[in-house]
Coordinates of C-alpha atoms in Angstrom, one line a residue:
M110 CA 51.6 77.1 140.0
S111 CA 54.1 79.5 141.3
I112 CA 52.2 81.1 144.8
T113 CA 53.1 83.8 146.8
L114 CA 51.7 84.1 150.5
Q115 CA 51.0 87.7 152.3
N116 CA 50.4 88.0 155.9
N117 CA 46.6 89.1 156.6
D118 CA 45.8 92.3 158.3
K119 CA 42.6 92.0 160.6
S120 CA 40.5 93.6 158.1
S121 CA 41.3 90.7 155.9
N122 CA 40.4 88.1 158.2
K123 CA 36.5 87.5 157.5
R124 CA 37.3 87.2 153.7
I125 CA 40.0 84.7 154.2
M126 CA 37.8 82.5 156.3
F127 CA 35.2 82.6 153.9
M128 CA 37.4 81.7 151.3
V129 CA 38.3 78.6 153.5
M130 CA 34.8 78.1 153.9
L131 CA 33.7 77.9 150.5
C132 CA 37.1 75.7 149.3
G133 CA 37.2 73.2 152.3
N134 CA 39.9 70.6 151.7
S135 CA 40.9 71.9 148.3
F136 CA 41.8 75.3 149.9
K137 CA 44.1 73.4 152.7
K138 CA 45.9 71.2 150.0
I139 CA 47.1 74.4 148.2
H140 CA 47.2 76.7 150.8
P141 CA 48.4 74.8 153.9
N142 CA 48.6 77.8 156.0
P143 CA 44.8 79.4 155.5
G144 CA 45.6 82.4 157.8
L145 CA 47.8 83.6 154.9
R146 CA 46.7 85.5 151.5
Y147 CA 48.0 84.3 148.3
Y148 CA 48.4 85.7 144.4
S149 CA 49.8 84.1 141.5
K150 CA 52.8 85.6 139.9
A151 CA 51.4 86.0 136.4
T152 CA 55.0 86.1 135.0
N153 CA 55.6 82.8 135.9
E154 CA 52.9 81.0 135.4
K155 CA 52.2 79.0 131.8
F156 CA 48.7 79.5 130.3
Y157 CA 47.9 75.6 130.6
G158 CA 46.3 73.5 133.0
R159 CA 44.2 76.3 135.0
Q160 CA 43.3 75.4 138.4
R161 CA 40.6 77.3 139.5
L162 CA 39.5 77.8 143.5
P163 CA 35.9 76.9 143.9
I164 CA 34.7 80.5 144.3
Y165 CA 31.9 81.7 142.5
T166 CA 30.7 85.4 142.9
G167 CA 28.7 88.1 140.7
Q168 CA 31.9 90.0 139.9
A169 CA 35.6 89.9 139.7
I170 CA 37.6 89.4 142.6
H171 CA 41.2 88.8 143.2
E172 CA 41.0 85.2 143.9
T173 CA 38.9 84.6 140.6
R174 CA 40.4 87.4 138.5
P175 CA 44.1 87.6 139.7
Y176 CA 45.4 89.2 136.4
L177 CA 42.5 92.0 137.0
L178 CA 42.9 92.1 140.5
N179 CA 45.8 92.9 143.0
P180 CA 45.6 91.4 146.4
G181 CA 43.0 93.6 148.8
E182 CA 41.0 95.5 146.0
L183 CA 37.7 94.9 145.7
T184 CA 37.3 96.4 141.8
P185 CA 40.6 96.9 139.5
G186 CA 42.7 99.5 141.7
I187 CA 40.3 100.4 144.5
T188 CA 40.9 98.2 147.9
A189 CA 38.3 97.3 150.2
V190 CA 40.3 99.8 152.8
E191 CA 39.3 102.5 150.5
Y192 CA 35.5 102.1 150.2
Y193 CA 35.2 101.6 153.9
Q194 CA 37.3 105.1 154.2
R195 CA 34.8 106.6 151.3
R196 CA 31.6 105.3 154.0
L197 CA 33.0 107.0 156.7
K198 CA 33.7 110.3 154.9
M199 CA 30.1 109.6 154.0
S200 CA 29.2 109.2 157.5
S201 CA 31.1 112.7 158.6
K202 CA 28.5 114.4 156.3
L203 CA 25.1 112.8 158.0
Q204 CA 23.7 113.7 161.5
S205 CA 23.2 111.1 164.1
D206 CA 20.3 108.8 164.2
S207 CA 19.9 109.0 160.3
C208 CA 20.1 106.6 157.7
L209 CA 21.1 106.6 153.8
I210 CA 19.4 104.2 151.3
I211 CA 20.7 103.9 147.5
A212 CA 18.6 101.7 145.6
G213 CA 20.9 100.1 142.9
K214 CA 20.0 99.7 139.4
D215 CA 18.6 96.7 137.4
I216 CA 19.2 94.8 134.3
Q217 CA 17.7 96.9 130.9
F218 CA 16.1 94.9 128.4
A219 CA 16.5 96.0 124.7
S220 CA 13.7 93.6 123.5
G221 CA 12.2 90.3 124.8
A222 CA 15.6 88.6 126.4
V223 CA 18.2 90.6 124.9
F224 CA 20.0 92.9 127.4
Y225 CA 21.7 95.7 127.9
P226 CA 25.2 95.7 129.4
F227 CA 24.4 96.4 133.3
Q228 CA 25.3 99.9 134.5
Q229 CA 25.3 99.6 138.5
D230 CA 24.1 103.4 140.0
N231 CA 27.7 104.7 140.3
D232 CA 26.8 106.5 143.8
L233 CA 26.3 102.9 145.1
F234 CA 29.5 101.6 143.5
Y235 CA 31.3 104.3 144.8
L236 CA 30.7 103.6 148.4
T237 CA 30.6 99.9 148.0
G238 CA 32.3 98.3 144.9
W239 CA 29.2 96.1 144.5
N240 CA 28.4 95.8 140.7
E241 CA 25.6 93.2 140.6
P242 CA 21.9 94.2 140.0
N243 CA 18.8 94.7 142.0
S244 CA 20.2 95.5 145.2
V245 CA 19.7 98.1 148.0
M246 CA 22.4 99.6 150.4
V247 CA 21.8 101.3 153.9
I248 CA 24.3 103.0 156.0
Q249 CA 22.5 103.8 159.3
K250 CA 24.5 106.4 161.3
H251 CA 23.8 105.8 165.4
S252 CA 25.6 108.6 166.8
E253 CA 27.8 111.6 166.4
N254 CA 30.8 109.3 165.8
D255 CA 31.4 108.9 162.3
D256 CA 32.5 105.0 162.5
D257 CA 29.4 104.4 164.3
I258 CA 27.2 103.1 161.7
T259 CA 26.1 100.2 160.4
F260 CA 26.8 99.0 156.8
T261 CA 23.6 96.7 155.1
M262 CA 23.2 95.3 151.7
F263 CA 20.1 93.7 150.5
V264 CA 21.2 91.7 147.7
Q265 CA 19.8 88.5 145.5
E266 CA 20.5 85.6 147.0
K267 CA 22.2 82.7 145.3
N268 CA 20.3 80.3 143.3
A269 CA 21.9 77.5 141.3
F270 CA 18.8 77.4 138.3
A271 CA 18.9 81.5 137.9
E272 CA 22.9 81.6 138.1
Q273 CA 22.9 78.5 135.3
W274 CA 21.2 81.5 132.6
E275 CA 22.5 84.7 134.2
G276 CA 25.6 84.3 135.8
Y277 CA 27.0 83.6 139.4
R278 CA 25.6 86.0 142.2
T279 CA 27.5 87.0 145.6
G280 CA 25.0 86.3 147.6
I281 CA 24.0 87.2 151.2
E282 CA 27.6 85.5 152.8
G283 CA 29.6 86.8 150.0
V284 CA 28.6 90.6 150.6
Q285 CA 29.2 90.2 153.7
E286 CA 32.5 88.3 153.8
I287 CA 33.9 90.3 150.7
F288 CA 32.3 93.6 150.5
N289 CA 32.4 93.7 154.3
A290 CA 28.7 94.3 155.0
D291 CA 28.1 94.4 158.4
Q292 CA 24.9 92.5 158.1
A293 CA 23.0 91.5 154.4
F294 CA 19.6 90.3 153.6
G295 CA 17.8 88.9 150.4
I296 CA 16.5 91.5 148.2
N297 CA 13.0 90.1 149.1
Q298 CA 13.4 90.9 152.5
L299 CA 13.4 94.6 152.0
R300 CA 9.8 95.2 152.8
N301 CA 10.2 93.2 155.9
K302 CA 13.5 94.9 157.3
L303 CA 13.6 98.3 155.9
P304 CA 10.9 99.6 158.4
D305 CA 12.7 98.9 161.4
M306 CA 15.9 100.8 159.9
L307 CA 13.5 103.5 159.0
K308 CA 11.8 103.8 162.6
Q309 CA 15.4 104.0 164.4
S310 CA 16.0 107.5 162.2
E311 CA 15.3 110.6 162.4
V312 CA 16.6 111.5 158.7
I313 CA 16.0 109.5 155.8
F314 CA 19.0 110.3 153.0
F315 CA 17.5 109.2 149.7
N316 CA 16.8 110.2 146.2
D317 CA 13.5 110.9 146.0
N318 CA 13.6 113.0 142.6
L319 CA 11.0 111.1 141.0
K320 CA 12.2 112.3 137.1
D321 CA 14.8 110.0 137.9
P322 CA 13.7 106.2 136.3
L323 CA 12.0 104.2 138.9
N324 CA 12.5 100.5 139.6
K325 CA 10.9 97.9 142.0
N326 CA 13.2 98.7 144.8
R327 CA 13.1 102.5 144.5
T328 CA 9.2 102.2 144.0
D329 CA 9.4 100.0 147.6
I330 CA 11.5 102.3 149.6
I331 CA 9.2 105.3 148.7
R332 CA 6.2 103.8 149.9
L333 CA 7.9 102.4 153.1
I334 CA 9.3 105.7 153.7
N335 CA 5.7 107.3 153.1
E336 CA 4.4 104.5 155.2
G337 CA 6.2 105.7 157.9
G338 CA 4.7 108.9 158.9
L339 CA 6.4 112.2 159.3
L340 CA 10.0 111.1 158.3
R341 CA 11.8 113.9 157.5
T342 CA 14.1 113.1 154.0
K343 CA 16.9 114.8 152.6
N344 CA 18.3 113.9 148.9
Y345 CA 21.7 112.7 149.3
K346 CA 22.8 113.3 145.7
R347 CA 24.7 116.6 146.6
I348 CA 26.4 115.3 149.1
V349 CA 28.2 112.3 147.7
A350 CA 28.8 114.5 144.6
D351 CA 30.7 116.5 146.6
I352 CA 32.6 113.4 147.7
R353 CA 32.8 111.9 144.4
K354 CA 34.5 115.3 142.6
V355 CA 37.6 115.1 144.6
K356 CA 39.3 111.9 143.1
S357 CA 41.9 109.9 145.5
D358 CA 45.4 109.0 144.3
A359 CA 44.3 105.4 143.7
E360 CA 41.1 106.7 141.1
L361 CA 43.5 109.1 139.6
K362 CA 46.0 106.3 138.8
I363 CA 43.2 104.1 137.2
M364 CA 41.9 107.4 135.1
R365 CA 45.6 108.0 133.9
R366 CA 45.9 104.4 132.6
A367 CA 42.5 104.7 130.9
G368 CA 43.8 108.0 129.4
Q369 CA 47.0 106.5 128.6
I370 CA 45.5 103.4 126.9
S371 CA 43.1 105.6 124.8
G372 CA 45.3 108.2 123.7
K373 CA 48.0 105.8 122.2
S374 CA 44.8 104.0 120.6
Y375 CA 44.2 107.4 118.6
N376 CA 47.9 107.6 117.6
Q377 CA 47.2 104.0 116.1
A378 CA 44.4 105.4 114.1
F379 CA 46.2 108.5 112.9
A380 CA 48.5 106.2 111.1
K381 CA 46.0 104.5 108.9
R382 CA 43.4 105.2 106.7
F383 CA 39.7 104.6 107.0
R384 CA 37.0 105.0 104.2
N385 CA 33.9 104.2 106.9
E386 CA 32.8 106.3 110.1
R387 CA 31.9 102.7 111.4
T388 CA 35.1 101.3 110.7
L389 CA 37.2 104.0 112.6
A390 CA 34.7 103.4 115.4
S391 CA 35.2 100.1 115.3
Y392 CA 38.9 100.1 114.9
L393 CA 39.2 102.5 118.3
D394 CA 36.6 100.5 120.5
H395 CA 38.9 97.5 119.5
K396 CA 42.2 99.2 120.4
F397 CA 40.7 100.4 123.9
I398 CA 39.7 97.0 125.1
S399 CA 43.0 95.0 123.6
G400 CA 45.3 97.8 125.4
G401 CA 43.6 97.1 129.0
C402 CA 40.2 99.1 129.0
D403 CA 36.9 96.9 129.9
K404 CA 34.9 98.8 127.1
S405 CA 34.4 102.2 125.6
A406 CA 33.5 104.8 128.0
Y407 CA 30.3 106.0 126.3
I408 CA 29.0 105.9 122.4
P409 CA 31.5 107.4 120.1
V410 CA 31.1 110.1 117.9
V411 CA 32.9 109.6 114.7
A412 CA 31.6 112.4 112.2
T413 CA 32.9 113.2 109.0
G414 CA 32.7 116.7 107.1
S415 CA 29.3 118.6 107.7
N416 CA 28.4 115.7 110.1
A417 CA 30.6 117.2 112.7
L418 CA 28.6 120.2 112.6
C419 CA 26.2 117.7 115.2
I420 CA 27.5 118.3 118.3
H421 CA 26.9 114.4 119.6
Y422 CA 26.7 112.8 115.8
T423 CA 26.2 109.0 116.7
R424 CA 25.3 107.4 113.7
N425 CA 29.0 106.9 112.5
N426 CA 27.6 105.3 108.9
D427 CA 29.0 107.6 106.8
V428 CA 31.6 107.3 104.2
M429 CA 34.7 109.8 104.3
F430 CA 36.1 112.0 101.7
D431 CA 39.4 112.7 101.3
D432 CA 38.7 116.8 101.6
E433 CA 37.2 116.8 104.5
M434 CA 38.0 116.5 108.3
V435 CA 37.1 113.9 111.0
L436 CA 35.8 114.7 114.3
V437 CA 36.2 111.8 116.8
D438 CA 35.0 111.7 120.7
A439 CA 35.6 108.3 121.9
S440 CA 37.5 106.8 124.7
G441 CA 38.1 103.9 127.2
S442 CA 37.0 103.2 130.6
L443 CA 38.9 101.1 133.2
G444 CA 37.6 99.9 136.3
G445 CA 34.4 101.8 136.1
Y446 CA 36.6 105.4 135.3
C447 CA 36.1 107.2 132.3
S448 CA 38.5 108.8 130.0
D449 CA 36.9 111.2 127.4
I450 CA 39.0 112.5 124.5
S451 CA 38.2 114.5 121.2
R452 CA 40.6 114.6 118.0
T453 CA 39.9 116.1 114.9
W454 CA 42.3 115.3 111.6
P455 CA 42.1 115.6 108.1
V456 CA 40.9 112.3 106.4
S457 CA 43.6 112.8 103.5
G458 CA 46.4 112.8 106.6
K459 CA 47.4 116.6 105.2
F460 CA 45.7 119.6 106.5
T461 CA 44.5 122.4 103.8
T462 CA 45.4 125.9 104.8
A463 CA 41.7 126.7 105.9
Q464 CA 41.5 123.3 108.0
R465 CA 45.0 124.2 109.5
D466 CA 44.2 127.7 110.7
L467 CA 40.9 126.6 112.0
Y468 CA 42.4 123.8 113.9
Q469 CA 45.2 125.9 115.0
S470 CA 42.5 128.3 116.2
V471 CA 41.0 125.8 118.5
L472 CA 44.1 124.1 120.0
N473 CA 44.9 127.6 121.1
V474 CA 42.2 128.4 123.0
Q475 CA 42.6 124.6 124.6
K476 CA 46.3 125.0 125.5
Q477 CA 45.5 128.7 127.3
C478 CA 42.6 126.9 129.0
I479 CA 44.6 123.9 130.3
E480 CA 47.0 126.5 131.7
L481 CA 44.2 127.9 134.0
C482 CA 43.5 124.4 136.0
K483 CA 45.5 124.8 138.8
E484 CA 43.6 125.5 142.4
T485 CA 46.0 128.3 143.3
N486 CA 44.3 130.2 140.5
H487 CA 41.4 130.2 142.0
L488 CA 38.9 129.7 139.1
S489 CA 36.2 127.6 139.0
L490 CA 35.1 126.1 135.8
E491 CA 32.7 128.6 135.0
D492 CA 35.5 131.0 135.0
I493 CA 37.4 129.0 132.6
H494 CA 34.6 128.5 130.2
Q495 CA 34.5 132.6 130.2
E496 CA 38.3 132.8 129.6
S497 CA 37.6 130.3 126.4
L498 CA 34.9 132.5 125.2
K499 CA 37.4 135.5 125.4
Y500 CA 40.0 133.5 123.9
M501 CA 38.2 131.8 121.0
K502 CA 36.6 135.8 120.4
Q503 CA 40.4 136.4 119.7
E504 CA 41.2 133.9 117.2
L505 CA 38.0 134.2 115.0
K506 CA 39.1 137.6 114.7
N507 CA 42.0 136.3 113.9
L508 CA 40.8 134.4 111.2
G509 CA 39.1 137.5 109.6
I510 CA 35.3 136.3 110.3
G511 CA 33.8 139.4 110.6
N512 CA 33.3 141.8 113.8
V513 CA 32.6 139.0 116.3
K514 CA 30.4 139.7 119.6
N515 CA 30.1 137.2 122.6
W516 CA 26.8 135.8 121.0
D517 CA 28.4 135.2 117.5
V518 CA 31.3 133.3 119.5
E519 CA 28.9 131.0 121.3
R520 CA 27.0 130.3 117.9
L521 CA 30.4 128.8 116.2
Y522 CA 31.1 127.4 119.8
P523 CA 27.4 126.6 121.3
H524 CA 29.1 124.3 124.1
Y525 CA 30.6 124.3 127.6
I526 CA 34.4 124.2 128.1
G527 CA 34.0 120.9 130.0
H528 CA 32.5 118.7 133.0
N529 CA 33.8 116.7 136.1
L530 CA 35.0 113.3 134.9
G531 CA 35.3 109.9 136.9
L532 CA 33.0 106.9 137.4
D533 CA 30.6 108.7 134.9
V534 CA 31.7 110.8 131.7
H535 CA 29.8 113.5 133.0
D536 CA 30.5 113.2 136.2
V537 CA 28.6 114.4 139.4
P538 CA 26.5 116.8 137.7
E539 CA 24.8 118.1 141.1
A540 CA 28.7 119.9 141.8
S541 CA 28.6 123.3 141.1
R542 CA 30.3 124.5 138.0
Y543 CA 30.7 127.9 140.0
E544 CA 32.6 126.3 142.6
K545 CA 36.4 126.8 142.6
L546 CA 38.4 124.0 141.4
Q547 CA 40.3 121.8 143.9
D548 CA 43.2 119.8 143.9
G549 CA 42.4 116.0 142.8
Q550 CA 39.5 117.0 140.6
A551 CA 39.7 115.8 137.0
I552 CA 37.8 117.7 134.3
T553 CA 37.8 117.9 130.7
I554 CA 38.9 121.1 128.6
E555 CA 37.2 120.7 125.2
P556 CA 36.8 123.9 122.8
G557 CA 35.4 123.3 119.7
L558 CA 34.0 125.6 116.5
Y559 CA 31.4 124.7 114.2
I560 CA 30.6 126.8 111.2
P561 CA 27.8 126.5 109.3
D562 CA 27.2 126.3 105.4
S563 CA 26.5 129.8 105.1
E564 CA 27.7 132.8 103.1
E565 CA 28.4 134.9 106.3
F566 CA 31.6 133.1 106.3
P567 CA 34.3 132.1 104.0
K568 CA 33.4 129.2 101.7
Y569 CA 36.6 127.5 102.6
F570 CA 35.5 127.4 106.2
R571 CA 32.4 125.8 105.9
N572 CA 30.7 122.5 106.6
V573 CA 33.7 122.1 109.1
G574 CA 33.7 121.0 113.0
I575 CA 36.8 120.9 115.0
R576 CA 37.0 119.5 118.8
I577 CA 40.1 119.2 120.7
E578 CA 39.7 117.3 124.1
D579 CA 41.8 116.2 127.3
D580 CA 41.3 114.8 130.8
I581 CA 42.9 117.2 133.2
A582 CA 43.6 116.4 136.8
I583 CA 43.8 119.7 139.2
G584 CA 46.8 119.9 141.4
K585 CA 47.7 122.7 143.9
D586 CA 49.8 124.9 141.5
T587 CA 50.2 122.4 138.4
Y588 CA 47.8 120.0 136.4
A589 CA 48.4 116.6 135.0
N590 CA 46.9 115.7 131.4
L591 CA 45.8 112.3 131.8
T592 CA 45.1 111.7 128.1
V593 CA 48.8 113.4 127.0
E594 CA 50.0 110.6 124.7
A595 CA 47.1 111.7 122.0
L596 CA 49.1 113.6 119.7
K597 CA 47.3 116.8 118.7
E598 CA 50.0 119.3 117.4
I599 CA 49.7 119.9 113.8
S600 CA 53.3 118.5 112.9
D601 CA 53.0 115.4 115.2
L602 CA 49.8 114.2 113.6
E603 CA 50.9 114.9 110.0
R604 CA 54.2 113.0 110.8
V605 CA 52.0 110.1 111.8
M606 CA 49.6 110.3 109.1
N607 CA 52.1 110.4 106.4
D608 CA 54.9 108.0 107.1
G609 CA 52.0 105.5 109.1
K610 CA 54.6 104.6 112.0
V611 CA 53.7 105.7 115.7
L612 CA 56.8 106.3 117.7
D613 CA 55.2 105.2 121.2
K614 CA 54.9 101.4 121.9
F615 CA 51.2 100.4 122.1
E616 CA 50.7 96.8 123.8
E617 CA 48.0 94.5 122.6
D618 CA 45.8 91.9 124.4
V619 CA 47.2 93.3 127.8
I620 CA 46.4 90.9 130.7
C621 CA 47.2 93.0 133.6
P622 CA 46.1 97.0 132.6
L623 CA 47.1 98.2 135.8
S624 CA 50.4 97.1 135.9
D625 CA 51.4 97.1 132.2
G626 CA 52.1 100.1 130.6

């Protein structure tokens, strides 16, 4: 096996010493100088005779998944240093002698022992990179200095019996040595240890919104806060949202890659013919994952004909007729970051005149709105939405659909122009849509038209739903379309649909998603 060594910086010393402790003599045999970091060069290795290091964690790290994560990363594309900087940025928003508490999510069960894929609380994930269930994060700020903080994690302890059935856990030592917690305890110590932290704090930042789902840890925290007497509490959700809504370069790189993979997957679908909604849905899901995404970012919409009049139609169990259009809202997720794409195209591969006119109207609105996505335009998401209504009203007049009033526009275009995008598909809903867009913000632009089966409208327009959606990164005086690969011009779509050939290369079964492509 070809090994490349890298010098450690100071922040990595704890982690490498932890690896030495875990691996013992086997580490020393493979790595004679344990003060150096290593990584495997995938391009020079053959895929046989695997030699695993005896390191067992509850989520991927570079030492266990070197093809997925680079040295220094805690999650794909995001380094331990960036997670530390996020905590410092969060600390800058807190007052001295305060305490931030975020309860992680638990595994949810569909029925009996059948569980859903685990979804972490994304505020906790954003600040730590920790992606294991049944955990609590605490950040104590002791003074006005933003770096005068103590980062504590309560996590599940290692347990050989449980891990045989449920998978490995990183454990108490691991969360300190790998994820850089200053101190850590077993989650069963929460009720014993947290009260002392609360006593040291004048203000507690906690999500006390009882409308949000309660699990045991969150219930225990609320009880401990109430037992603490006259503790002042503030909800942290808006504070974290303001930090999360502006993406770092590393975040945008991940989102761009997820958008690229997903956009190319759509092009592959355009070149094929499908008779069933479910088949098209499964084909795209396969392409997203084969191309390098971890999973689909959300339950897809594959709506043919009048099914597309339902904005979030997800049954995906109908057959598709050749004289209909199919509206698809589906995309991939990579490293926790979502992409979000919608496209609409004729099942037959050829637009009718009516389909062409409706589709071009929506596309015209989308392209005009995308041009507004620059910080120097000093516009909010609400401003862009209001502009989209004006653009759509004009397009409807051009189509000859009556004397259109604003109410009529919103009847045919009933949803918002877009939303923030990031770790959640509808990211940071606490962030105001009335605030001016900032450089680094990622949003969707997704106008739509939904013509019901009503005699108010020409028969050839009825029972058609069209939505066109791209992911846009706001720049100072420009923008970047993160999903630009997904074709949307009528001439491009018809060329691919009729030729059955896609010009851009699509890599299958990708090993290193953030290195390939």
